[in-house]
Coordinates of C-alpha atoms in Angstrom, one line a residue:
X5 CA 0.0 0.0 0.0
X6 CA 1.3 3.5 -0.7
X7 CA 2.9 5.4 2.2
X8 CA 0.0 7.9 2.1
X9 CA -2.4 5.2 3.2
X10 CA 0.1 3.9 5.9
X11 CA 0.1 7.3 7.4
X12 CA -3.6 7.4 7.4
X13 CA -3.6 4.0 9.2
X14 CA -1.2 5.3 11.8
X15 CA -3.1 8.4 12.6
X16 CA -6.4 6.5 12.7
X17 CA -5.2 4.2 15.4
X18 CA -3.4 7.0 17.2
X19 CA -6.5 9.2 17.5
X20 CA -8.8 6.2 18.1
X21 CA -6.9 5.0 21.2
X22 CA -6.4 8.6 22.3
X23 CA -10.1 9.2 22.4
X24 CA -10.7 6.0 24.2
X25 CA -8.1 7.1 26.8
X26 CA -9.8 10.4 27.2
X27 CA -13.2 8.7 27.5
X28 CA -12.0 6.3 30.2
X29 CA -10.2 9.1 32.0
X30 CA -13.4 11.2 32.0
X31 CA -15.4 8.2 33.1
X32 CA -13.0 7.4 35.9
X33 CA -13.0 11.0 37.2
X34 CA -14.4 10.7 40.8
X35 CA -17.3 12.7 41.9
X36 CA -18.5 14.4 45.1
X37 CA -21.9 13.3 46.4
X38 CA -23.5 15.5 49.1
X39 CA -26.2 14.6 51.6
X40 CA -28.0 17.1 53.8
X41 CA -27.2 16.5 57.5
X42 CA -29.3 17.3 60.5
X43 CA -28.4 17.8 64.2
X44 CA -30.7 15.9 66.5
X45 CA -32.0 19.2 67.9
X46 CA -32.3 21.1 64.7
X47 CA -35.6 22.8 64.0
X48 CA -36.6 20.5 61.1
X49 CA -36.0 17.4 63.2
X50 CA -37.9 18.9 66.1
X51 CA -40.9 19.7 63.9
X52 CA -40.8 16.1 62.5
X53 CA -40.5 14.6 66.0
X54 CA -43.4 16.7 67.3
X55 CA -45.6 15.8 64.3
X56 CA -45.1 12.1 64.8
X57 CA -45.6 12.0 68.5
X58 CA -43.0 9.3 68.8
X59 CA -40.2 11.3 70.5
X60 CA -40.0 13.3 73.7
X61 CA -40.1 17.1 73.2
X62 CA -36.6 18.4 72.5
X63 CA -35.3 21.1 74.9
X64 CA -35.0 24.7 73.7
X65 CA -31.5 25.6 72.5
X66 CA -29.7 27.8 75.0
X67 CA -31.4 26.4 78.0
X68 CA -29.7 24.4 80.8
X69 CA -31.7 21.4 79.8
X70 CA -30.4 21.6 76.2
X71 CA -26.7 21.4 77.1
X72 CA -27.3 19.0 80.0
X73 CA -29.1 16.6 77.6
X74 CA -26.2 16.7 75.1
X75 CA -23.6 16.3 77.8
X76 CA -25.5 13.3 79.3
X77 CA -25.5 11.7 75.9
X78 CA -21.7 12.3 75.5
X79 CA -21.1 10.9 78.9
X80 CA -23.0 7.7 78.1
X81 CA -20.8 7.2 75.0
X82 CA -17.6 8.0 76.8
X83 CA -18.2 5.8 79.9
X84 CA -19.1 2.7 77.9
X85 CA -17.1 3.2 74.7
X86 CA -18.6 3.9 71.2
X87 CA -18.3 0.5 69.4
X88 CA -17.1 -2.1 71.8
X89 CA -16.3 -4.9 69.4
X90 CA -17.7 -7.4 67.0
X91 CA -19.1 -10.2 69.2
X92 CA -19.7 -13.8 68.6
X93 CA -21.9 -14.2 71.7
X94 CA -25.5 -15.2 71.1
X95 CA -28.3 -12.8 72.1
X96 CA -31.4 -13.6 74.0
X97 CA -34.5 -11.4 73.6
X98 CA -37.8 -11.4 75.5
X99 CA -41.3 -10.9 74.0
X100 CA -40.6 -12.5 70.7
X101 CA -41.3 -10.2 67.7
X102 CA -41.9 -6.7 69.0
X103 CA -41.3 -3.0 68.5
X104 CA -40.6 -0.2 70.9
X105 CA -41.5 3.5 71.0
X106 CA -38.7 6.0 70.3
X107 CA -38.2 8.5 73.2
X108 CA -35.2 10.5 72.0
X109 CA -32.7 10.4 69.1
X110 CA -29.5 9.1 70.5
X111 CA -26.9 10.0 67.8
X112 CA -25.9 13.6 67.1
X113 CA -26.4 13.8 63.3
X114 CA -28.8 12.2 60.8
X115 CA -29.2 12.1 57.1
X116 CA -31.7 10.5 54.6
X117 CA -30.5 7.9 52.1
X118 CA -32.3 5.9 49.4
X119 CA -31.8 2.2 48.9
X120 CA -33.0 -0.5 46.5
X121 CA -35.2 -0.6 43.4
X122 CA -37.7 1.0 43.7
X123 CA -35.9 3.4 46.0
X124 CA -36.9 3.5 49.7
X125 CA -35.8 6.2 52.0
X126 CA -34.2 5.8 55.4
X127 CA -33.3 8.3 58.1
X128 CA -30.0 7.0 59.4
X129 CA -27.6 8.1 62.1
X130 CA -24.1 9.1 61.2
X131 CA -21.2 7.7 63.2
X132 CA -17.5 8.3 62.6
X133 CA -16.7 5.7 65.3
X134 CA -18.0 2.6 63.5
X135 CA -17.9 1.1 60.1
X136 CA -21.0 -0.9 59.2
X137 CA -24.0 0.7 57.4
X138 CA -27.2 -1.1 58.5
X139 CA -30.9 -0.5 58.2
X140 CA -33.9 -2.3 59.9
X141 CA -34.8 -5.3 57.7
X142 CA -36.9 -8.5 58.0
X143 CA -37.4 -7.4 61.6
X144 CA -37.6 -9.8 64.6
X145 CA -37.0 -6.9 66.9
X146 CA -36.7 -3.3 65.6
X147 CA -37.7 0.2 66.6
X148 CA -41.2 1.3 65.5
X149 CA -41.6 3.1 62.2
X150 CA -45.3 3.7 62.2
X151 CA -46.7 7.1 61.5
X152 CA -43.3 8.7 61.0
X153 CA -43.5 10.7 57.7
X154 CA -43.2 14.4 58.2
X155 CA -41.5 15.5 55.0
X156 CA -39.5 13.7 52.4
X157 CA -36.4 14.7 54.4
X158 CA -37.4 12.3 57.2
X159 CA -38.9 8.9 56.5
X160 CA -38.6 5.8 58.5
X161 CA -39.0 2.5 56.7
X162 CA -38.2 -1.2 56.9
X163 CA -35.9 -2.6 54.1
X164 CA -37.4 -5.6 52.3
X165 CA -34.9 -7.5 50.2
X166 CA -37.7 -9.3 48.4
X167 CA -39.2 -5.9 47.5
X168 CA -36.1 -4.7 45.7
X169 CA -35.3 -6.1 42.3
X170 CA -31.6 -5.2 42.7
X171 CA -31.1 -6.8 46.1
X172 CA -28.9 -9.8 46.7
X173 CA -27.6 -11.5 49.8
X174 CA -23.8 -11.6 50.5
X175 CA -22.5 -15.1 50.8
X176 CA -20.0 -16.4 53.3
X177 CA -17.2 -16.6 50.6
X178 CA -17.2 -12.8 50.2
X179 CA -14.1 -11.0 51.4
X180 CA -16.4 -8.7 53.4
X181 CA -17.9 -11.5 55.5
X182 CA -16.1 -11.3 58.9
X183 CA -18.1 -14.1 60.6
X184 CA -17.4 -17.1 58.3
X185 CA -17.0 -19.2 61.4
X186 CA -20.8 -18.9 61.9
X187 CA -21.6 -19.9 58.3
X188 CA -23.1 -23.3 57.4
X189 CA -21.3 -23.2 54.0
X190 CA -19.4 -21.0 51.6
X191 CA -22.7 -20.0 49.8
X192 CA -24.9 -19.5 52.8
X193 CA -25.9 -16.0 54.0
X194 CA -23.2 -14.0 55.7
X195 CA -24.2 -13.1 59.3
X196 CA -23.0 -10.0 61.1
X197 CA -23.2 -8.8 64.7
X198 CA -21.9 -5.5 66.1
X199 CA -22.1 -4.1 69.6
X200 CA -22.3 -0.4 70.4
X201 CA -22.1 1.6 73.6
X202 CA -22.7 -1.4 75.8
X203 CA -23.2 -5.1 75.5
X204 CA -27.0 -4.5 75.6
X205 CA -26.9 -2.2 72.5
X206 CA -26.3 -4.1 69.3
X207 CA -27.5 -5.0 65.8
X208 CA -27.4 -8.3 64.1
X209 CA -28.6 -9.9 60.9
X210 CA -27.1 -10.7 57.5
X211 CA -25.2 -8.7 54.9
X212 CA -26.9 -7.7 51.6
X213 CA -25.9 -5.8 48.6
X214 CA -28.2 -3.2 46.8
X215 CA -28.0 0.2 45.1
X216 CA -27.5 3.4 47.0
X217 CA -29.1 6.2 44.9
X218 CA -27.0 9.2 44.1
X219 CA -27.9 12.0 41.7
X220 CA -25.7 14.4 39.6
X221 CA -26.2 18.1 40.0
X222 CA -26.2 18.9 36.3
X223 CA -29.3 19.7 34.3
X224 CA -29.7 16.1 33.2
X225 CA -30.0 14.9 36.8
X226 CA -28.3 11.5 35.9
X227 CA -29.0 8.8 38.4
X228 CA -26.0 7.0 39.8
X229 CA -26.7 3.6 41.2
X230 CA -23.8 2.6 43.5
X231 CA -23.9 -1.0 44.6
X232 CA -22.9 -1.2 48.3
X233 CA -22.8 -3.8 51.0
X234 CA -24.8 -3.1 54.2
X235 CA -26.4 -4.9 57.1
X236 CA -30.0 -6.2 56.9
X237 CA -30.6 -5.5 60.6
X238 CA -33.1 -8.2 61.8
X239 CA -32.5 -7.8 65.5
X240 CA -31.7 -4.6 67.4
X241 CA -31.2 -4.3 71.2
X242 CA -30.7 -1.7 73.9
X243 CA -30.8 1.9 72.9
X244 CA -31.3 1.1 69.2
X245 CA -34.9 0.2 70.2
X246 CA -35.6 3.6 71.8
X247 CA -33.0 6.3 71.8
X248 CA -30.2 5.8 69.3
X249 CA -30.8 5.1 65.7
X250 CA -34.5 4.7 64.8
X251 CA -33.9 3.8 61.2
X252 CA -30.4 2.5 60.9
X253 CA -26.8 3.8 61.2
X254 CA -24.2 4.8 58.6
X255 CA -20.7 4.1 59.8
X256 CA -18.0 6.4 58.5
X257 CA -15.0 4.5 59.8
X258 CA -11.9 3.5 57.9
X259 CA -12.5 -0.2 57.5
X260 CA -13.3 -1.6 54.0
X261 CA -17.0 -2.2 54.9
X262 CA -17.8 1.5 55.5
X263 CA -19.7 3.5 52.9
X264 CA -16.8 5.8 52.1
X265 CA -14.5 2.8 51.6
X266 CA -16.9 1.1 49.3
X267 CA -17.7 4.2 47.2
X268 CA -13.9 4.7 46.8
X269 CA -13.1 1.1 46.0
X270 CA -15.7 1.0 43.2
X271 CA -14.4 4.2 41.6
X272 CA -17.3 6.5 42.4
X273 CA -15.4 8.9 44.7
X274 CA -12.0 9.6 46.2
X275 CA -11.4 7.9 49.5
X276 CA -12.3 11.0 51.5
X277 CA -15.3 12.8 52.9
X278 CA -16.1 16.1 54.5
X279 CA -18.5 17.4 57.1
X280 CA -19.8 20.9 57.5
X281 CA -21.7 22.0 60.6
X282 CA -24.1 24.9 60.3
X283 CA -25.0 27.1 63.3
X284 CA -28.7 26.3 62.9
X285 CA -28.0 22.5 63.1
X286 CA -28.4 21.9 59.3
X287 CA -25.2 20.9 57.6
X288 CA -23.9 18.5 55.0
X289 CA -21.7 15.5 54.5
X290 CA -19.9 15.2 51.1
X291 CA -18.5 11.8 50.0
X292 CA -15.4 12.2 47.8
X293 CA -14.6 15.7 49.0
X294 CA -10.9 16.2 49.5
X295 CA -11.3 19.9 50.4
X296 CA -9.2 22.6 48.8
X297 CA -5.5 23.3 48.3
X298 CA -5.5 26.2 50.8
X299 CA -6.9 24.2 53.7
X300 CA -5.0 23.5 56.9
X301 CA -4.0 19.9 57.4
X302 CA -2.4 17.6 60.0
X303 CA -1.5 13.9 59.7
X304 CA -3.7 11.2 61.2
X305 CA -2.3 8.9 63.9
X306 CA -3.3 5.4 62.7
X307 CA -3.7 2.4 64.9
X308 CA -3.5 -0.5 62.4
X309 CA -5.7 -2.8 64.5
X310 CA -8.5 -0.2 64.7
X311 CA -7.8 3.0 62.7
X312 CA -9.6 6.1 63.9
X313 CA -9.5 9.9 63.1
X314 CA -6.9 10.6 65.7
X315 CA -4.6 13.7 65.6
X316 CA -1.8 15.3 67.7
X317 CA -2.0 18.7 69.4
X318 CA 1.4 20.3 70.2
X319 CA 0.3 23.7 71.5
X320 CA -2.7 25.6 72.8
X321 CA -3.1 29.3 72.8
X322 CA -5.6 30.9 75.3
X323 CA -5.8 34.6 75.0
X324 CA -2.2 35.8 75.2
X325 CA -0.9 32.6 76.9
X326 CA 0.9 29.8 75.0
X327 CA 0.7 26.3 76.6
X328 CA 3.1 23.7 75.2
X329 CA 1.5 20.3 75.1
X330 CA 1.9 17.0 73.3
X331 CA -1.2 14.8 73.3
X332 CA -3.3 12.9 70.9
X333 CA -7.1 13.5 70.5
X334 CA -9.9 11.8 68.6
X335 CA -11.6 14.1 66.1
X336 CA -15.2 13.0 66.7
X337 CA -18.1 14.8 65.0
X338 CA -20.5 12.5 67.0
X339 CA -19.5 14.1 70.4
X340 CA -21.2 17.4 71.3
X341 CA -18.4 18.9 73.4
X342 CA -14.7 18.8 73.7
X343 CA -13.1 16.6 76.4
X344 CA -9.6 17.0 77.7
X345 CA -7.8 14.8 80.3
X346 CA -5.4 16.0 83.0
X347 CA -3.1 17.8 83.1
X348 CA -4.1 19.6 79.9
X349 CA -7.6 20.3 81.1
X350 CA -6.5 22.2 84.3
X351 CA -3.8 24.1 82.5
X352 CA -6.2 25.3 79.8
X353 CA -9.2 26.2 82.0
X354 CA -7.1 28.0 84.6
X355 CA -5.4 30.1 81.9
X356 CA -8.9 31.0 80.5
X357 CA -10.1 31.9 84.0
X358 CA -7.1 34.1 84.7
X359 CA -7.8 36.2 81.6
X360 CA -11.6 36.4 82.1
X361 CA -12.9 39.7 83.6
X362 CA -16.4 38.5 84.5
X363 CA -17.4 36.9 87.8
X364 CA -17.2 33.1 87.9
X365 CA -20.4 31.4 89.2
X366 CA -20.5 28.6 91.7
X367 CA -20.7 25.2 90.3
X368 CA -24.2 24.1 89.3
X369 CA -24.8 20.3 89.1
X370 CA -27.3 20.9 86.3
X371 CA -24.7 22.6 84.1
X372 CA -22.1 20.2 82.7
X373 CA -19.3 22.8 82.6
X374 CA -17.1 23.8 85.6
X375 CA -16.1 27.3 84.4
X376 CA -19.2 29.5 84.0
X377 CA -19.5 33.3 84.3
X378 CA -22.2 35.9 84.7
X379 CA -22.8 37.8 81.5
X380 CA -23.2 41.5 82.3
X381 CA -25.7 43.6 80.3
X382 CA -22.8 45.4 78.6
X383 CA -20.8 42.3 78.0
X384 CA -18.1 42.6 75.3
X385 CA -17.4 39.3 73.5
X386 CA -14.0 40.6 72.4
X387 CA -12.9 40.5 76.1
X388 CA -13.5 36.8 76.3
X389 CA -10.1 35.0 75.8
X390 CA -9.7 33.5 72.3
X391 CA -8.5 30.0 71.8
X392 CA -6.6 28.1 69.1
X393 CA -4.8 24.7 68.7
X394 CA -1.5 24.1 67.0
X395 CA -1.6 20.6 65.4
X396 CA 1.3 18.4 64.4
X397 CA 2.9 20.0 61.3
X398 CA 2.3 23.5 62.7
X399 CA -1.2 23.9 61.3
X400 CA -3.4 26.3 63.2
X401 CA -6.9 25.4 64.3
X402 CA -8.8 28.5 65.6
X403 CA -11.7 27.7 67.9
X404 CA -14.5 30.0 66.9
X405 CA -16.9 28.9 69.6
X406 CA -15.0 28.0 72.8
X407 CA -18.0 29.2 74.9
X408 CA -21.7 28.5 75.0
X409 CA -24.3 30.9 76.3
X410 CA -27.0 29.6 78.7
X411 CA -30.3 31.4 79.3
X412 CA -31.8 31.1 82.8
X413 CA -35.1 32.6 84.0
X414 CA -33.3 35.6 85.5
X415 CA -29.9 36.0 83.7
X416 CA -27.5 35.0 81.0
X417 CA -24.5 32.8 81.7
X418 CA -21.6 31.8 79.5
X419 CA -19.4 28.7 80.0
X420 CA -16.2 27.4 78.6
X421 CA -17.5 24.4 76.7
X422 CA -14.8 22.0 77.6
X423 CA -15.4 19.0 79.9
X424 CA -12.8 17.2 82.0
X425 CA -12.2 13.8 80.4
X426 CA -11.2 10.6 82.2
X427 CA -9.2 8.6 79.7
X428 CA -9.5 10.0 76.2
X429 CA -9.0 13.5 74.6
X430 CA -11.8 14.3 72.2
X431 CA -12.2 17.3 69.9
X432 CA -16.0 17.5 69.7
X433 CA -18.4 19.1 67.3
X434 CA -18.5 22.4 69.2
X435 CA -14.9 23.1 68.2
X436 CA -15.7 22.1 64.5
X437 CA -18.6 24.5 64.0
X438 CA -17.7 27.0 61.3
X439 CA -15.4 24.7 59.5
X440 CA -15.5 22.2 56.7
X441 CA -13.7 19.3 58.2
X442 CA -12.1 16.9 55.7
X443 CA -11.4 13.3 56.6
X444 CA -8.9 12.4 53.8
X445 CA -8.2 8.6 54.1
X446 CA -6.1 8.6 50.9
X447 CA -3.5 11.1 52.2
X448 CA -4.1 10.1 55.8
X449 CA -4.6 13.7 56.9
X450 CA -7.4 15.7 58.6
X451 CA -8.1 19.0 56.8
X452 CA -10.1 22.0 57.8
X453 CA -11.1 25.4 56.5
X454 CA -13.4 28.1 57.7
X455 CA -16.6 27.6 55.7
X456 CA -20.2 28.6 55.5
X457 CA -22.3 25.5 54.8
X458 CA -24.7 27.6 52.6
X459 CA -22.1 29.4 50.5
X460 CA -21.1 28.2 47.0
X461 CA -17.3 28.3 47.1
X462 CA -16.6 26.8 43.7
X463 CA -17.9 24.2 41.2
X464 CA -16.9 21.4 43.6
X465 CA -19.3 22.4 46.3
X466 CA -23.0 22.1 46.8
X467 CA -25.3 24.6 48.5
X468 CA -27.7 23.1 51.1
X469 CA -30.4 25.6 51.7
X470 CA -31.6 25.7 55.3
X471 CA -34.9 24.0 56.0
X472 CA -35.7 23.1 52.4
X473 CA -38.8 20.8 52.3
X474 CA -37.3 18.3 49.9
X475 CA -33.9 16.9 49.3
X476 CA -32.6 14.6 46.5
X477 CA -31.0 11.3 47.5
X478 CA -27.6 12.9 47.0
X479 CA -26.1 15.4 44.6
X480 CA -22.9 14.9 42.8
X481 CA -20.7 17.8 41.6
X482 CA -17.6 18.0 39.5
X483 CA -16.8 16.1 36.3
X484 CA -17.4 12.5 35.6
X485 CA -20.6 12.2 37.6
X486 CA -21.6 8.9 36.1
X487 CA -21.1 5.7 38.1
X488 CA -18.4 4.8 35.7
X489 CA -17.5 1.5 37.2
X490 CA -20.9 0.2 36.1
X491 CA -22.0 2.7 33.4
X492 CA -19.8 3.9 30.5
X493 CA -19.9 7.7 29.9
X494 CA -22.5 8.0 27.2
X495 CA -21.2 11.2 25.5
X496 CA -17.7 9.8 25.3
X497 CA -19.1 6.6 23.8
X498 CA -20.9 8.6 21.2
X499 CA -17.8 10.6 20.4
X500 CA -15.7 7.4 19.9
X501 CA -18.4 5.8 17.7
X502 CA -18.7 8.9 15.5
X503 CA -15.0 9.2 15.1
X504 CA -14.7 5.5 14.2
X505 CA -17.6 5.8 11.7
X506 CA -16.0 8.8 10.0
X507 CA -12.6 7.1 9.6
X508 CA -14.2 3.8 8.5
X509 CA -15.9 5.7 5.7
X510 CA -12.7 7.5 4.8
X511 CA -10.8 4.2 4.6
X512 CA -13.5 2.6 2.5
X513 CA -13.1 5.4 0.0
X514 CA -9.3 5.2 0.2
X515 CA -9.2 1.5 -0.4
X516 CA -11.7 1.8 -3.2
X517 CA -9.4 4.5 -4.8
X518 CA -6.3 2.3 -4.2
X519 CA -7.7 -0.8 -5.8
X520 CA -9.3 1.1 -8.7
X521 CA -6.0 2.8 -9.5
X522 CA -4.1 -0.5 -9.2
X523 CA -6.6 -2.2 -11.6
X524 CA -6.2 0.6 -14.1
X525 CA -2.4 0.3 -14.0
X526 CA -2.6 -3.5 -14.5
X527 CA -4.7 -3.0 -17.6
X528 CA -2.3 -0.4 -19.0
X529 CA 0.6 -2.8 -18.4
X530 CA -1.3 -5.6 -20.2
X531 CA -2.0 -3.3 -23.1
X532 CA 1.7 -2.3 -23.4
X533 CA 2.6 -6.0 -23.8
X534 CA 0.1 -6.7 -26.6
X535 CA 1.3 -6.5 -30.3
X536 CA 0.5 -3.3 -32.1
X537 CA -1.4 -5.3 -34.7
X538 CA -3.8 -6.5 -32.0
X539 CA -4.3 -3.1 -30.7
X540 CA -4.9 -1.6 -34.2
X541 CA -7.3 -4.4 -34.9

């Protein structure tokens, strides 16, 4: 073939594979999927709970009862531990199949997810201290879900594997099955059992796989169906029946069974997520969000046997005083307040007290904080000592809300919202408010940046409007919003097909021209070999 056609062939294959590369790269671009997040005492949750009549009335924000309730819940978790362990012990339950009334939401933050085909919504608790995602399913003993619809933001349901056309059970030969020793065979259903808070609070059942519905933010609103593994929670015990997670729990831990790990392993997102806490109790959690290049960061201290979001603090500044320290602390969005153990606690609170001009109040057993002060009518917030933490790596973490204001019938009181811990230092949600906190499990760093949950920072963020009446299952932003591990990028496929069709047509014309020219030359050569007499004849 002439060199002209060889060049065409070379450029054809070069551009063809280049387009495939671009298509796959676009398809594999990982997205950010954002869910609206609600504090247990946010106004929308309180309206929902009041309308159902299932929950005890929530205390008013700013009252002694409000902060006492949150501190009591923290204390329960701290005294007994968040997730104790996976347990092989059998459980005994009274009363057979039964349900219980919910008296108070036990976890700090909740979101709504949609599972299965057709999609069913679940209002699940968020927990950075555990890994498994589970929902009530084929219940032998679960919390009641009757009469619980207030808006589409909050729905309580029971997952039915037989009612979902995309549901399938996880067998014991799966790499995610941790309790193979309880299996009857390699292809039997994989059981699970996890204990939380105390030996009396647990969930058990079998593992299933089904689609988690995610939605792109663009005008096409493409549906992404991410197949994930979660617990079909058949039996709940303890506080799961009345105060903790009325409709399931979404673990945000670092093990491979957690939702962030599964979404990352299947190529939907980066192995990272962020949480943003609004002052009104409405925030957001964004899977795949790695934050921004200008955020502050500090490395995570990983315990290989049980990795958690643990960081190191090297210095604390209180007002004009610098306190050199060296301690590790758990960054826990599920704890309301910050807890410090001795001697750090005493050094910090005494430094705060020395620089405070207002009169300290006598200790009140109803108030969970030791250092509280009378707030004078002409109080100046600028006179209250500021506070910041220096993390490992010299990154600065400014504490925007080190105090809380309590309203009593006769006066206003403000308290340093730090509680003396017994064994573990915890940076709680009160220190995180005003930040977007990034849990980057790829880089093994914790990131943070001052952030308004309702502002649009750039194209990789999503605005959650306060108290909206409806919410999509999740919204993805950024490029490559298709679930590309299971669906090929349609526009890229069309581009490749069009390019291939064009060049196929060009090559048909080229080969036709080539063989026609060759045929003519052969005829001319044959004519040159014939005698002239034959040609003249």
